[in-house]
Short mmCIF file of C-alpha atoms in Angstrom, two decimals:
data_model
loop_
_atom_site.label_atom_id
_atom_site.label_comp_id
_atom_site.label_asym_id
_atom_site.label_seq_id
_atom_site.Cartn_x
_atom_site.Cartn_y
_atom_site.Cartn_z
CA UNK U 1 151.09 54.08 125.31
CA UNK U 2 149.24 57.17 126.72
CA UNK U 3 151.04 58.31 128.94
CA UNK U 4 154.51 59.54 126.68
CA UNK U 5 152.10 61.93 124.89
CA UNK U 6 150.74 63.35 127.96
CA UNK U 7 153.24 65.65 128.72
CA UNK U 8 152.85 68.22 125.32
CA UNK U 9 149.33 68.59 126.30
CA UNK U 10 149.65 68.71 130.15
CA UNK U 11 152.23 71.59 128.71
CA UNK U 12 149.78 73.11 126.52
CA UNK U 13 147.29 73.52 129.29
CA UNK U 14 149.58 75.05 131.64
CA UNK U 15 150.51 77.58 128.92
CA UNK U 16 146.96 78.37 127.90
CA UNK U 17 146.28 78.86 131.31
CA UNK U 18 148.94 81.34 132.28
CA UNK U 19 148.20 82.80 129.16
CA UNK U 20 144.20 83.50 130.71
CA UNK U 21 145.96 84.49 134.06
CA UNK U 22 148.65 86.80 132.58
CA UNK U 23 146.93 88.69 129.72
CA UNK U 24 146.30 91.76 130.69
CA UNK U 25 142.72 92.57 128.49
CA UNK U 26 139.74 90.42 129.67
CA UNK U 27 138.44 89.95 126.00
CA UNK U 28 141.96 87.97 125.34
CA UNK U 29 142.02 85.93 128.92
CA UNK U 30 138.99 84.89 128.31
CA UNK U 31 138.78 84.00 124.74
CA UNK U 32 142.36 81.51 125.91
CA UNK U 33 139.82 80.73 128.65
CA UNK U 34 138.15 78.65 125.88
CA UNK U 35 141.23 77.02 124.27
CA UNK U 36 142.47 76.01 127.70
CA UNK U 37 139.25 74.07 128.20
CA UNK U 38 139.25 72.59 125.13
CA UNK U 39 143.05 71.38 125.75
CA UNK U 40 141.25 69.93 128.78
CA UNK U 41 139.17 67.83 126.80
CA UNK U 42 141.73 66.82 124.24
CA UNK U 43 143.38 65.43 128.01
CA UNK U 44 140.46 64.28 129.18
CA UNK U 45 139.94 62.37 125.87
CA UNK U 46 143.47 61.04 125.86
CA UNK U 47 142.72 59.71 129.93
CA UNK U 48 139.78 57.66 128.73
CA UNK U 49 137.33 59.47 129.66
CA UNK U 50 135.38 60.75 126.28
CA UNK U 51 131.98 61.69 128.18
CA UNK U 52 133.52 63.97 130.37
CA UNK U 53 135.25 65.42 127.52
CA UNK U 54 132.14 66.10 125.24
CA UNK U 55 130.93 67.78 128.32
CA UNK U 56 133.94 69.76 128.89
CA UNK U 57 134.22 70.77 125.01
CA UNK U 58 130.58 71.87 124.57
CA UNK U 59 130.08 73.44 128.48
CA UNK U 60 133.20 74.54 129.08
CA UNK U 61 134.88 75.11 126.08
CA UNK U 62 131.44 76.77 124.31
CA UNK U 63 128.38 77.43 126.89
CA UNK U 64 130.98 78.88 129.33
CA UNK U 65 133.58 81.47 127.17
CA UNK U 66 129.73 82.49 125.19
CA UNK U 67 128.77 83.68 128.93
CA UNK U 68 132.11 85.23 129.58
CA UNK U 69 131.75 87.43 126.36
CA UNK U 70 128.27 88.24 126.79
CA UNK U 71 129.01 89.94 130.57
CA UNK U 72 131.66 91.11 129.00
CA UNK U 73 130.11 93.05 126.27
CA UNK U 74 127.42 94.03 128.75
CA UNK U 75 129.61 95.80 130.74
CA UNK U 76 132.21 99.06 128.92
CA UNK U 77 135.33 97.85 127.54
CA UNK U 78 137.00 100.70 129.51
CA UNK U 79 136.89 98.51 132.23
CA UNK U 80 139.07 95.84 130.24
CA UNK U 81 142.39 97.19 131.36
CA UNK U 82 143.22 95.65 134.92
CA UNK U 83 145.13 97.51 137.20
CA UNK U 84 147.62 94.45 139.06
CA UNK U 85 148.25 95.34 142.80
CA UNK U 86 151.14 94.09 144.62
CA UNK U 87 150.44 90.85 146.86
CA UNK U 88 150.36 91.38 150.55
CA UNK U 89 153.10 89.19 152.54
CA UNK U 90 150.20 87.32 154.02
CA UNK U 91 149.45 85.65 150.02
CA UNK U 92 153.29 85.35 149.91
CA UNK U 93 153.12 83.32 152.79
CA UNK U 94 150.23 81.19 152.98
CA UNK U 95 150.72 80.01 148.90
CA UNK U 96 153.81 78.37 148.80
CA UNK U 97 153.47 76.59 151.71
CA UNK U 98 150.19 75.72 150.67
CA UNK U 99 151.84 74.30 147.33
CA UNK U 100 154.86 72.68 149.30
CA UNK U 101 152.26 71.02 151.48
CA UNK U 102 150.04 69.67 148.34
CA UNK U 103 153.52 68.58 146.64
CA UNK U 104 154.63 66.87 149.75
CA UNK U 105 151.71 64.84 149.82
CA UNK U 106 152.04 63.40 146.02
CA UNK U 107 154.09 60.71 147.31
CA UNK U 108 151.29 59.32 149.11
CA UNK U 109 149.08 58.99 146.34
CA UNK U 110 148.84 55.81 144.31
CA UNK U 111 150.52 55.89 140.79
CA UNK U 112 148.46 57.77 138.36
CA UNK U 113 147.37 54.47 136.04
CA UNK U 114 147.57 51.74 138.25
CA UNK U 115 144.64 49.59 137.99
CA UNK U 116 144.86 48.53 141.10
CA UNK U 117 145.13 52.42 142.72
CA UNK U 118 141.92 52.66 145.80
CA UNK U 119 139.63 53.78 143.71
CA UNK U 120 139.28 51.77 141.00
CA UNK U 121 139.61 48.39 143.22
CA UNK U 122 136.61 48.79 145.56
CA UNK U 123 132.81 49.34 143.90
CA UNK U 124 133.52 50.15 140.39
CA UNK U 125 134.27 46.62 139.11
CA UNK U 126 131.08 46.04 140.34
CA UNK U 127 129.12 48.65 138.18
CA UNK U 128 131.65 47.34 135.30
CA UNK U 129 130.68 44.31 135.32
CA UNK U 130 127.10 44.39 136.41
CA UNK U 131 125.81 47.42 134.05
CA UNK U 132 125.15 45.64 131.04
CA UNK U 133 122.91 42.35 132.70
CA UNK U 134 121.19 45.36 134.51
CA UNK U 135 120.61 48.16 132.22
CA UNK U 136 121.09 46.64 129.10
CA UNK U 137 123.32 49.96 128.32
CA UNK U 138 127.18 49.14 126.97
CA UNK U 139 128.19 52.61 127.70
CA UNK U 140 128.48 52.01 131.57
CA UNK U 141 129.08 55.70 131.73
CA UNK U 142 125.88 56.31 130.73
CA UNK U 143 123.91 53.56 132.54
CA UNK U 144 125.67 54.31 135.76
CA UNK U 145 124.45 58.53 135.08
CA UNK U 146 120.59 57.82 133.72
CA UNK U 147 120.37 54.87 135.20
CA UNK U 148 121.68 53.71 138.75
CA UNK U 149 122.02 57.27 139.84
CA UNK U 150 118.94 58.96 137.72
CA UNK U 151 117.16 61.00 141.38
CA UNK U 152 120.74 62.26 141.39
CA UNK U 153 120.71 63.78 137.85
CA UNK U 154 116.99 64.68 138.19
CA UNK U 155 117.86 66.28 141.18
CA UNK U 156 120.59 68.15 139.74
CA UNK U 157 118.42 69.61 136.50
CA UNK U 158 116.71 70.92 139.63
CA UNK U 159 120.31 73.00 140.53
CA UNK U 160 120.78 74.14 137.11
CA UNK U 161 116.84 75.08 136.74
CA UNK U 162 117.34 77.72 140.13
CA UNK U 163 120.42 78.73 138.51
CA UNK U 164 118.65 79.95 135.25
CA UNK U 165 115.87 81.99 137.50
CA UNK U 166 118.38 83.10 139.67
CA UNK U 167 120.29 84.60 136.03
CA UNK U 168 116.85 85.60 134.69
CA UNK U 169 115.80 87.92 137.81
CA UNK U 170 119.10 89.47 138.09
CA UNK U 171 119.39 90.46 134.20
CA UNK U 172 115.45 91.57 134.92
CA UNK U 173 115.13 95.47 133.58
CA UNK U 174 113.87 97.45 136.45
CA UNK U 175 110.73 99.12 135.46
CA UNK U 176 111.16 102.94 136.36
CA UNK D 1 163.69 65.24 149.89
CA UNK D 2 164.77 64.06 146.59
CA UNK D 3 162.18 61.22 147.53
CA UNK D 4 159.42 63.57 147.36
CA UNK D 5 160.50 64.97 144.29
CA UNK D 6 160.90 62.29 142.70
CA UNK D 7 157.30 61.47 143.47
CA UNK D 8 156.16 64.60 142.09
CA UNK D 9 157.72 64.08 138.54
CA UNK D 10 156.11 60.42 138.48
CA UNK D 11 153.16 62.23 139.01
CA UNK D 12 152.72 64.94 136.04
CA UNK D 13 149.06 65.15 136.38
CA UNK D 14 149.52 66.28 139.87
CA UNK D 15 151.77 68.30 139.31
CA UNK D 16 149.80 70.15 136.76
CA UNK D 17 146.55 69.99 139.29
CA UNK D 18 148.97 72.07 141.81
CA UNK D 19 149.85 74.64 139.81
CA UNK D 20 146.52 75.41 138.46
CA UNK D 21 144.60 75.17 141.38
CA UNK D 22 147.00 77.42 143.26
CA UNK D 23 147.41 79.69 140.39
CA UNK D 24 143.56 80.42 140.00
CA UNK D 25 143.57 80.92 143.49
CA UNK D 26 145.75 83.50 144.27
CA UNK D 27 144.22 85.39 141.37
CA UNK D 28 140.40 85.20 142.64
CA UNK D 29 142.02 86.16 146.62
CA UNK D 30 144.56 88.97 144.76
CA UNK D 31 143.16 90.64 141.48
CA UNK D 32 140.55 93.69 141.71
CA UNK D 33 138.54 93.09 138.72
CA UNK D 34 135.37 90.72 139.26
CA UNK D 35 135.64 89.07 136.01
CA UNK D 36 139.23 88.16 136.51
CA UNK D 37 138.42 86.71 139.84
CA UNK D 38 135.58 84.35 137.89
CA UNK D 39 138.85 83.53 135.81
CA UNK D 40 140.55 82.20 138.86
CA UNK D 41 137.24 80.28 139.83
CA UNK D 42 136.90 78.61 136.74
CA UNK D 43 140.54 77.68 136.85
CA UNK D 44 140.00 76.12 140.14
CA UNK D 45 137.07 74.20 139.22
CA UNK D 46 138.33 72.57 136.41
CA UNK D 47 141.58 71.49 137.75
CA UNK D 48 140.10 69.94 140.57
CA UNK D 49 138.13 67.54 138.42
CA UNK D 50 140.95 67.34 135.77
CA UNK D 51 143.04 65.73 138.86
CA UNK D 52 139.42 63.27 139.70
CA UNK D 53 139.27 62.28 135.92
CA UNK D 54 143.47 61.46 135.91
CA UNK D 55 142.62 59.30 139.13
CA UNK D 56 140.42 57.38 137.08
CA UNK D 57 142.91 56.48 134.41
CA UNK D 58 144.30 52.97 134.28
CA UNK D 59 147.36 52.17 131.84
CA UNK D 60 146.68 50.30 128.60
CA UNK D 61 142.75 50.68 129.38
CA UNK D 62 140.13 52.12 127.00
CA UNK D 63 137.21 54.16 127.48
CA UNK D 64 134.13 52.49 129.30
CA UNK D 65 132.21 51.38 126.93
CA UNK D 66 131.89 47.82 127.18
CA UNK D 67 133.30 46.28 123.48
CA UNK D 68 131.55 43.11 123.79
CA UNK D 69 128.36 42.49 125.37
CA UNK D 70 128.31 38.44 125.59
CA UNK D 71 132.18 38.12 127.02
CA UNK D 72 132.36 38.68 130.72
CA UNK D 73 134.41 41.86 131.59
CA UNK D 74 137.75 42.41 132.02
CA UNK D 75 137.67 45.17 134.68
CA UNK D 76 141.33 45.77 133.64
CA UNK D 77 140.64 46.94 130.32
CA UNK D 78 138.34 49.80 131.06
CA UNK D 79 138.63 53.02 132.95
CA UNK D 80 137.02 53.14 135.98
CA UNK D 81 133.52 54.75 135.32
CA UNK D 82 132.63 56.64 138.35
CA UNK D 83 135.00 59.47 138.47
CA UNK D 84 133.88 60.47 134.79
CA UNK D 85 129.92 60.39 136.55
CA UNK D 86 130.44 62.36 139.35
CA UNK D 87 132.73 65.20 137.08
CA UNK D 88 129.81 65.50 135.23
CA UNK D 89 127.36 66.43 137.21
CA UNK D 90 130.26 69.01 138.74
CA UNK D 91 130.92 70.47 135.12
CA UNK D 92 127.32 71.19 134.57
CA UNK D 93 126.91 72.96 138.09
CA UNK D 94 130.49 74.79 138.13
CA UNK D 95 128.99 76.31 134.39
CA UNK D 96 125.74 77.21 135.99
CA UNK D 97 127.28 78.86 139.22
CA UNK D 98 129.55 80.43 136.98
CA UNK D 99 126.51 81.69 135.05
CA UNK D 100 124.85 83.03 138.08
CA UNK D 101 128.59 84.98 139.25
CA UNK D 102 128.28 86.79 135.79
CA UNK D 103 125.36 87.49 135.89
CA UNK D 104 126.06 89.41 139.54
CA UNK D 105 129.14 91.06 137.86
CA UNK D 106 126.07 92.33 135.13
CA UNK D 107 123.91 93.56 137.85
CA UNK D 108 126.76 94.95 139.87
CA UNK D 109 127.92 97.06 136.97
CA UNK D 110 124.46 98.14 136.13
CA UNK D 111 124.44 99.94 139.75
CA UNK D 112 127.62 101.34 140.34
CA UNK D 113 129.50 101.78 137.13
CA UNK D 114 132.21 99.54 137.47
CA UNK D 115 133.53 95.91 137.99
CA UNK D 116 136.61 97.49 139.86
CA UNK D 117 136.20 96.20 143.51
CA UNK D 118 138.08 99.15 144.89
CA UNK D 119 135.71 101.58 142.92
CA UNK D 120 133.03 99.68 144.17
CA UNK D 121 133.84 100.09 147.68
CA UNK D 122 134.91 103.66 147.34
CA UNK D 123 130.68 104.00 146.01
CA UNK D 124 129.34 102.25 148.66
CA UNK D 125 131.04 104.48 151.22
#
């Protein structure tokens, strides 16, 4: 079954993820940065969902920690060593009763693996079992991403297109 | 009470989701240092869809990719497909927003020095 051997990695990621939080030099937060979102994957992998988890190990894990360490080795390492201020009362407040709140609400969520939860019960049989007579495209996945939804995946190579200007005029050097 | 609690432990994933999510939020609302605050923002980001993708998880179903083409489907079997589509397309953006924030934390530095936000503000006075 899955779900017994979810727990050492759901551990793992919490671990990995203090560890980022905690760490004190940026180089070392952000280098467990990396490892926590490749524990993701492995998770992700283990939930069923391997596309997301290709996605997560190459973006996340690699395209995202290689942009961390670039800005970081842009900028001095004297700035590597973080000062930790105290929390105001307000942030003492407002975040455990924002966690109590989100806790208190689990029980009205459906079991994590039903099949028959909301959300796997209304449109998605559909796409299961329409995708391959459509698309002709066993990875439904993929046929449901390129396929039924391509405008919305063109549209979003638009998003990451503005993003890469946006990155290339700010890194500009200013002629003096 | 011990209703609720209950709940929670049946619910790991959840669980897990909380603590993240809160976690990297308190850092990007508490710590000075810009970078750390991305920290938090990636943290937040991925937990979010780490608690879609664990909706779309069904027990004793494999991945969605049908296994045979000529048998109709038995939805059971599979995980439902369109959480993983939508997380996606929010990976790929949360990486490229995250891309533009450093490169403001570059350009930022380049002009006054530091990624300190106190320092910061103490230059901009």
């Amino acid at each position: 079954m899955i779900f017994s051997y979810e727990i050492p990695l759901l551990l793992l990621l919490l671990v990995t993820a203090a560890g980022a939080i905690l760490v004190k030099d940026l180089m070392s937060a952000v280098l467990l940065l990396g490892s926590y979102s490749f524990f993701l994957a492995l998770v992700w992998a283990w939930l069923g969902a391997v596309d997301v988890a290709f996605v997560e190990a190459v973006v996340g894990a690699g395209l995202a920690t290689v942009l961390f360490l670039l800005t970081l080795f842009r900028t001095a390492p004297k700035d590597t060593r973080l000062r930790r201020p105290p929390p105001s009362l307000t942030t003492l407040i407002i975040f455990p009763l924002l966690g109590i709140l989100l806790l208190y609400a689990a029980k009205d969520l459906p079991g994590f693996g039903d099949p028959n939860s909301p959300a796997s019960v209304h449109i998605s049989p559909t796409y299961l079992k329409q995708s391959y007579q459509d698309t002709h495209t066993p990875n439904v996945v993929t046929s449901v991403l390129m396929d039924y939804r391509s405008l919305d995946t063109m549209i979003e190579t638009v998003v990451i297109f503005s993003a890469g200007i946006a990155c290339a005029l700010l890194l500009r050097r200013q002629r003096r | 009470m011990v209703d609720a609690l209950f709940a929670v432990f049946h619910r790991p994933n959840f669980l897990t989701f909380v603590i993240i999510f809160l976690w990297g939020f308190y850092i990007m609302v508490t710590r000075y240092n810009l970078v750390k605050k991305l920290i938090g923002m990636y943290l937040v980001q991925t937990s979010v869809i780490f608690f879609l993708v664990s909706i779309s998880a069904k027990k004793g179903a494999t991945v969605p990719v049908l296994l045979s083409t000529t048998d109709p489907v038995q939805v059971a079997s599979y995980a439902n497909p369109l959480p993983h589509v939508l997380t996606l397309t929010a990976i790929v953006v949360g990486v490229a927003t995250l891309g533009v924030g450093l490169a403001l934390c570059g350009a930022i530095y380049r002009q006054y020095g530091s990624l300190d936000e106190q320092d910061i503000l103490e230059k901009l006075e």
